[in-house]
Amino acid sequence: MSDGGAIWLPLYGLFYAAVTLYWARLAARANHNTETYFSAGHSLSPWIAVLVLAGAATSGWFLLGGATEISAHGFGLPALMEAGIALALPGVLFFKRVWFVAQRLRLSSQPELFRSYYQSDFLVVVSTAVAVLFAVGFAGLQLRALSRLLAALTGNAVSPLEVGVLLGLVLFGYVVIGGMRAVGYLGAVQTILLGAAIAGFAGAALIASGGFGALNAALKSLAVGDPGGLRFVVAGVIRFSAGLGRDGGQVPTATGVANLSLAMAFMGFQASPLALKVVMSTRSANAFGAGQTWVTAGVFGGLIAFGVAAVGAAGLANPDLAVPGLLASLGAKSPWFMAWLLIGLVAGVQVMAGLALLTAGEALVRNVYKVYFHTALSRAETVNVTRIVIGLLTLASVLMQSLTPVTLSALGALALPLSFQLWTPLLGITWLRWITRPAAATGVGFGIAGVLLTEPLGYQVLSFLGLELPWGRWPWTIHSAAWGMAANLTAVLLISAITNRRAFGEEAQEVQRFLQETLRVGSRARALRSTAWSAVLAWLFMAVGPGLLFGNVAFGRLTAHGGSWRVGMPSIWAWALLFWALGVALIWFLAYTMEMASPYRHEIPPYTPRPRLRADQAAQERERLRLLVISGTVAFALIVLTTLSFGG
Amino acid sequence: MNAPPKTDRGILVFAIWAVLGFLGLGFMLEGMALNSYLVALVGVALILASFVAHIIVNAVFDQGFTPGETALGIGAFGVLAIVFISGWLVGGLSMPDFYAGLTLFGALSVGFLAYLMTRYGLRGAFSHFHRKSASLEDPK
């Protein structure tokens, strides 16, 4: 790093840390006491919630992972570029209805929602586990990439572990001090910084490549000189391969169904406990339509479709201009810009990581520990225990980044596909009342099995136990999110068909009645229902599905045998940009014309359940805690013994 | 409980300066490093845009600059002015650097005065700074 970089990066870093602590302090003062720590008193401004949702959904992943994927393998996964739409789609589908339910039942998290509606302990635990996976795995992976990048940019003057500890301390500091309010306030600033950083990265990549024309000229020569010709096309609809790690690396993985299933994984984020935490902490649902349409799909979708793709393309044309190289060259010439872009990237990672830590901490303590093991815990004690748990989760994440990166990677890879499995119980609550409690729980169970069996963690654990699966990661080039959903949906359909659809608890019946009465759509929306279905399916098919094959050639074809790109850029990139624009129109249509996320003018009175007598649970709770400690100790001993006996 | 508008305003102000302000600073420094008045001018324009955006946010939330912001703004202006004058005195500034600095300080000064006059009126803007101490006031 240049001398200038040695000054500017720490300077900007200090400024960023000071800003986070300033807002944490403001948030703590606004909280007054521990009552509003978890949900900011359900008073976050709608525009803040919209920004936090967009920022957390985008996070630093697209710059750190998405651009790197394009730089390494080309444009074979246009679903990456359509991610803005894939992220906004579930937001339009769920947010307004979930917010209505949460207001009616006075809920503040996804596990509470599942407990109230389905009375399912299993779904509560799954939702908690997903939050923990996001906090430790998914956020940990991004923080690890960021730590390594920062350490490299300082010429390894500081180690990745030291950078990780520093980033973890800042994160821990503001989440613990200010709770959800700090995550919201700071998240809005972080999201805007992230958006600016993506645009800045794209600008820097284009300038370093000599402009948009020069970049495409370099891509053209790459296409002409590429005998395989797979960098700028989607390689067929499907390949019946055994999956990554089992097919010898010879089978092209960027197929139409690979894209579709990757888009499904992206759709998992907005069904995650993280996104719903923000939704339920908001004081009004009136901005969800505008937020999903213009902020997530429009602005961030556009930044991903063009900006992230441009950064990736620059790295593809010249590997020295991939994200690390780009930052290094910027650091040598203009360290102030390098520092500013990096702070934007840090902000992008932390907006998601902070939200994930708070959600996971709350779920573990408030929705699991307190409910099953210690109901007498006061609010102040709950908040304090949550703070300790957040500290432990941060520590675990920081340690895993350095000590067990492979396990971290395996855990991080599970977050999105497992979160996508929560679509079925959410659909049951918001739209499909025929999904019964056993169907939702069993479906999610099957979905988890489907995901685990097609992800490294699952088949490595089985392999360790002596069961070698004949397939690897993502067999048939289908992402684990889709494998899980196939199993999930099959189970949900079958079990819903054979179980009693009226066997819902009091709260669930109230939710069904309430949603039916208050969110009845107008005649125009009802008449357009089939049009909406057709539009969504058509968009999915053409933009992220097998229809991408048309995109290979729609704007010209350039191979080693000749041809041209008619719009001066790879046909598949132009196709992605076209369908991003159409996707924004689709999201707008669903949100407003179909009234799925349109503004409302209802007062929502709280539902008061019938008073119930609660027996003293202290003895059972002590017994449960004892069993938990014993089974935890036994499990730990068994793992250690097995590892010592058979090797790691 | 609704979030106070003061907080929403604060978030917007931070976001504006974190993005436009720092980008402007970057372009200013880049212009000075490249000895390019044009690049530095982009920086000046961005810093002015931050200032204007800040004023727009103030108007939307029907608030003025907070005492902290005023102190920070005047302090930063003063420090930068001292750095600029020192640089000029020791001869460390090239002509493009000199023009860039002059443009920034000129534009900020004119902008600040224009803001005061449009917000408080010509007389009010003066009174905003010039306050008689109680001992000097006529005893009536």
PDB file of N, CA and C in Angstrom, chain A residues 260-268 413-421 447-448 450-452 454-455 474 478-488:
ATOM      1  N   LEU A 260     -31.910 -20.530 -12.435  1.00  0.00           N
ATOM      2  CA  LEU A 260     -33.214 -20.472 -11.768  1.00  0.00           C
ATOM      3  C   LEU A 260     -33.079 -20.825 -10.289  1.00  0.00           C
ATOM      4  N   SER A 261     -32.306 -21.878 -10.011  1.00  0.00           N
ATOM      5  CA  SER A 261     -32.195 -22.304  -8.610  1.00  0.00           C
ATOM      6  C   SER A 261     -31.340 -21.326  -7.800  1.00  0.00           C
ATOM      7  N   LEU A 262     -30.384 -20.661  -8.465  1.00  0.00           N
ATOM      8  CA  LEU A 262     -29.607 -19.629  -7.763  1.00  0.00           C
ATOM      9  C   LEU A 262     -30.509 -18.449  -7.397  1.00  0.00           C
ATOM     10  N   ALA A 263     -31.393 -18.105  -8.338  1.00  0.00           N
ATOM     11  CA  ALA A 263     -32.347 -17.012  -8.052  1.00  0.00           C
ATOM     12  C   ALA A 263     -33.229 -17.389  -6.863  1.00  0.00           C
ATOM     13  N   MET A 264     -33.579 -18.669  -6.765  1.00  0.00           N
ATOM     14  CA  MET A 264     -34.390 -19.123  -5.614  1.00  0.00           C
ATOM     15  C   MET A 264     -33.625 -18.917  -4.313  1.00  0.00           C
ATOM     16  N   ALA A 265     -32.316 -19.203  -4.356  1.00  0.00           N
ATOM     17  CA  ALA A 265     -31.509 -18.987  -3.147  1.00  0.00           C
ATOM     18  C   ALA A 265     -31.537 -17.513  -2.749  1.00  0.00           C
ATOM     19  N   PHE A 266     -31.428 -16.623  -3.752  1.00  0.00           N
ATOM     20  CA  PHE A 266     -31.506 -15.188  -3.442  1.00  0.00           C
ATOM     21  C   PHE A 266     -32.855 -14.850  -2.798  1.00  0.00           C
ATOM     22  N   MET A 267     -33.896 -15.528  -3.299  1.00  0.00           N
ATOM     23  CA  MET A 267     -35.240 -15.253  -2.769  1.00  0.00           C
ATOM     24  C   MET A 267     -35.361 -15.678  -1.313  1.00  0.00           C
ATOM     25  N   GLY A 268     -34.391 -16.435  -0.848  1.00  0.00           N
ATOM     26  CA  GLY A 268     -34.440 -16.861   0.549  1.00  0.00           C
ATOM     27  C   GLY A 268     -34.231 -15.715   1.518  1.00  0.00           C
ATOM     28  N   ALA A 413     -22.775 -21.336   3.414  1.00  0.00           N
ATOM     29  CA  ALA A 413     -23.473 -21.750   2.194  1.00  0.00           C
ATOM     30  C   ALA A 413     -24.882 -22.250   2.490  1.00  0.00           C
ATOM     31  N   LEU A 414     -25.158 -22.584   3.744  1.00  0.00           N
ATOM     32  CA  LEU A 414     -26.487 -23.115   4.076  1.00  0.00           C
ATOM     33  C   LEU A 414     -27.513 -22.023   4.330  1.00  0.00           C
ATOM     34  N   ALA A 415     -27.046 -20.818   4.652  1.00  0.00           N
ATOM     35  CA  ALA A 415     -27.970 -19.786   5.137  1.00  0.00           C
ATOM     36  C   ALA A 415     -29.087 -19.476   4.131  1.00  0.00           C
ATOM     37  N   LEU A 416     -28.713 -19.139   2.904  1.00  0.00           N
ATOM     38  CA  LEU A 416     -29.739 -18.744   1.939  1.00  0.00           C
ATOM     39  C   LEU A 416     -30.657 -19.900   1.540  1.00  0.00           C
ATOM     40  N   PRO A 417     -30.113 -21.074   1.164  1.00  0.00           N
ATOM     41  CA  PRO A 417     -31.031 -22.157   0.787  1.00  0.00           C
ATOM     42  C   PRO A 417     -31.936 -22.614   1.930  1.00  0.00           C
ATOM     43  N   LEU A 418     -31.424 -22.624   3.162  1.00  0.00           N
ATOM     44  CA  LEU A 418     -32.301 -23.013   4.279  1.00  0.00           C
ATOM     45  C   LEU A 418     -33.365 -21.952   4.518  1.00  0.00           C
ATOM     46  N   SER A 419     -32.965 -20.697   4.374  1.00  0.00           N
ATOM     47  CA  SER A 419     -33.931 -19.618   4.549  1.00  0.00           C
ATOM     48  C   SER A 419     -35.045 -19.717   3.496  1.00  0.00           C
ATOM     49  N   PHE A 420     -34.675 -20.145   2.302  1.00  0.00           N
ATOM     50  CA  PHE A 420     -35.682 -20.287   1.235  1.00  0.00           C
ATOM     51  C   PHE A 420     -36.742 -21.334   1.618  1.00  0.00           C
ATOM     52  N   GLN A 421     -36.365 -22.302   2.453  1.00  0.00           N
ATOM     53  CA  GLN A 421     -37.333 -23.329   2.865  1.00  0.00           C
ATOM     54  C   GLN A 421     -38.432 -22.733   3.743  1.00  0.00           C
ATOM     55  N   GLY A 447     -37.345 -30.068   3.424  1.00  0.00           N
ATOM     56  CA  GLY A 447     -36.557 -29.062   2.713  1.00  0.00           C
ATOM     57  C   GLY A 447     -35.136 -28.992   3.260  1.00  0.00           C
ATOM     58  N   ILE A 448     -35.039 -29.033   4.584  1.00  0.00           N
ATOM     59  CA  ILE A 448     -33.709 -28.986   5.202  1.00  0.00           C
ATOM     60  C   ILE A 448     -32.895 -30.210   4.776  1.00  0.00           C
ATOM     61  N   GLY A 450     -33.250 -31.912   2.045  1.00  0.00           N
ATOM     62  CA  GLY A 450     -32.880 -31.733   0.635  1.00  0.00           C
ATOM     63  C   GLY A 450     -31.672 -30.811   0.485  1.00  0.00           C
ATOM     64  N   VAL A 451     -31.656 -29.750   1.283  1.00  0.00           N
ATOM     65  CA  VAL A 451     -30.533 -28.798   1.209  1.00  0.00           C
ATOM     66  C   VAL A 451     -29.256 -29.458   1.724  1.00  0.00           C
ATOM     67  N   LEU A 452     -29.370 -30.101   2.891  1.00  0.00           N
ATOM     68  CA  LEU A 452     -28.165 -30.676   3.504  1.00  0.00           C
ATOM     69  C   LEU A 452     -27.553 -31.766   2.634  1.00  0.00           C
ATOM     70  N   THR A 454     -27.414 -31.891  -0.487  1.00  0.00           N
ATOM     71  CA  THR A 454     -26.798 -31.381  -1.724  1.00  0.00           C
ATOM     72  C   THR A 454     -25.823 -30.238  -1.435  1.00  0.00           C
ATOM     73  N   GLU A 455     -25.427 -30.123  -0.202  1.00  0.00           N
ATOM     74  CA  GLU A 455     -24.422 -29.123   0.191  1.00  0.00           C
ATOM     75  C   GLU A 455     -23.250 -29.845   0.863  1.00  0.00           C
ATOM     76  N   TRP A 474     -24.764 -29.638  -5.521  1.00  0.00           N
ATOM     77  CA  TRP A 474     -25.671 -29.186  -6.564  1.00  0.00           C
ATOM     78  C   TRP A 474     -25.719 -30.151  -7.768  1.00  0.00           C
ATOM     79  N   ILE A 478     -28.248 -28.116 -10.241  1.00  0.00           N
ATOM     80  CA  ILE A 478     -29.368 -27.456  -9.542  1.00  0.00           C
ATOM     81  C   ILE A 478     -28.907 -27.086  -8.136  1.00  0.00           C
ATOM     82  N   HIS A 479     -29.087 -25.826  -7.780  1.00  0.00           N
ATOM     83  CA  HIS A 479     -28.677 -25.326  -6.467  1.00  0.00           C
ATOM     84  C   HIS A 479     -29.473 -26.023  -5.356  1.00  0.00           C
ATOM     85  N   SER A 480     -28.838 -26.156  -4.195  1.00  0.00           N
ATOM     86  CA  SER A 480     -29.487 -26.859  -3.084  1.00  0.00           C
ATOM     87  C   SER A 480     -30.810 -26.220  -2.669  1.00  0.00           C
ATOM     88  N   ALA A 481     -30.946 -24.898  -2.905  1.00  0.00           N
ATOM     89  CA  ALA A 481     -32.210 -24.232  -2.551  1.00  0.00           C
ATOM     90  C   ALA A 481     -33.378 -24.889  -3.280  1.00  0.00           C
ATOM     91  N   ALA A 482     -33.159 -25.226  -4.562  1.00  0.00           N
ATOM     92  CA  ALA A 482     -34.236 -25.822  -5.354  1.00  0.00           C
ATOM     93  C   ALA A 482     -34.452 -27.286  -4.977  1.00  0.00           C
ATOM     94  N   TRP A 483     -33.355 -28.011  -4.692  1.00  0.00           N
ATOM     95  CA  TRP A 483     -33.531 -29.402  -4.240  1.00  0.00           C
ATOM     96  C   TRP A 483     -34.356 -29.426  -2.958  1.00  0.00           C
ATOM     97  N   GLY A 484     -34.010 -28.541  -2.057  1.00  0.00           N
ATOM     98  CA  GLY A 484     -34.743 -28.477  -0.798  1.00  0.00           C
ATOM     99  C   GLY A 484     -36.205 -28.128  -1.030  1.00  0.00           C
ATOM    100  N   MET A 485     -36.448 -27.148  -1.919  1.00  0.00           N
ATOM    101  CA  MET A 485     -37.825 -26.716  -2.146  1.00  0.00           C
ATOM    102  C   MET A 485     -38.644 -27.817  -2.831  1.00  0.00           C
ATOM    103  N   ALA A 486     -37.997 -28.610  -3.689  1.00  0.00           N
ATOM    104  CA  ALA A 486     -38.721 -29.716  -4.332  1.00  0.00           C
ATOM    105  C   ALA A 486     -39.229 -30.691  -3.266  1.00  0.00           C
ATOM    106  N   ALA A 487     -38.346 -31.038  -2.332  1.00  0.00           N
ATOM    107  CA  ALA A 487     -38.747 -31.957  -1.260  1.00  0.00           C
ATOM    108  C   ALA A 487     -39.782 -31.290  -0.349  1.00  0.00           C
ATOM    109  N   ASN A 488     -39.554 -30.030  -0.054  1.00  0.00           N
ATOM    110  CA  ASN A 488     -40.430 -29.246   0.814  1.00  0.00           C
ATOM    111  C   ASN A 488     -41.860 -29.189   0.245  1.00  0.00           C
TER     112      ASN A 488
END
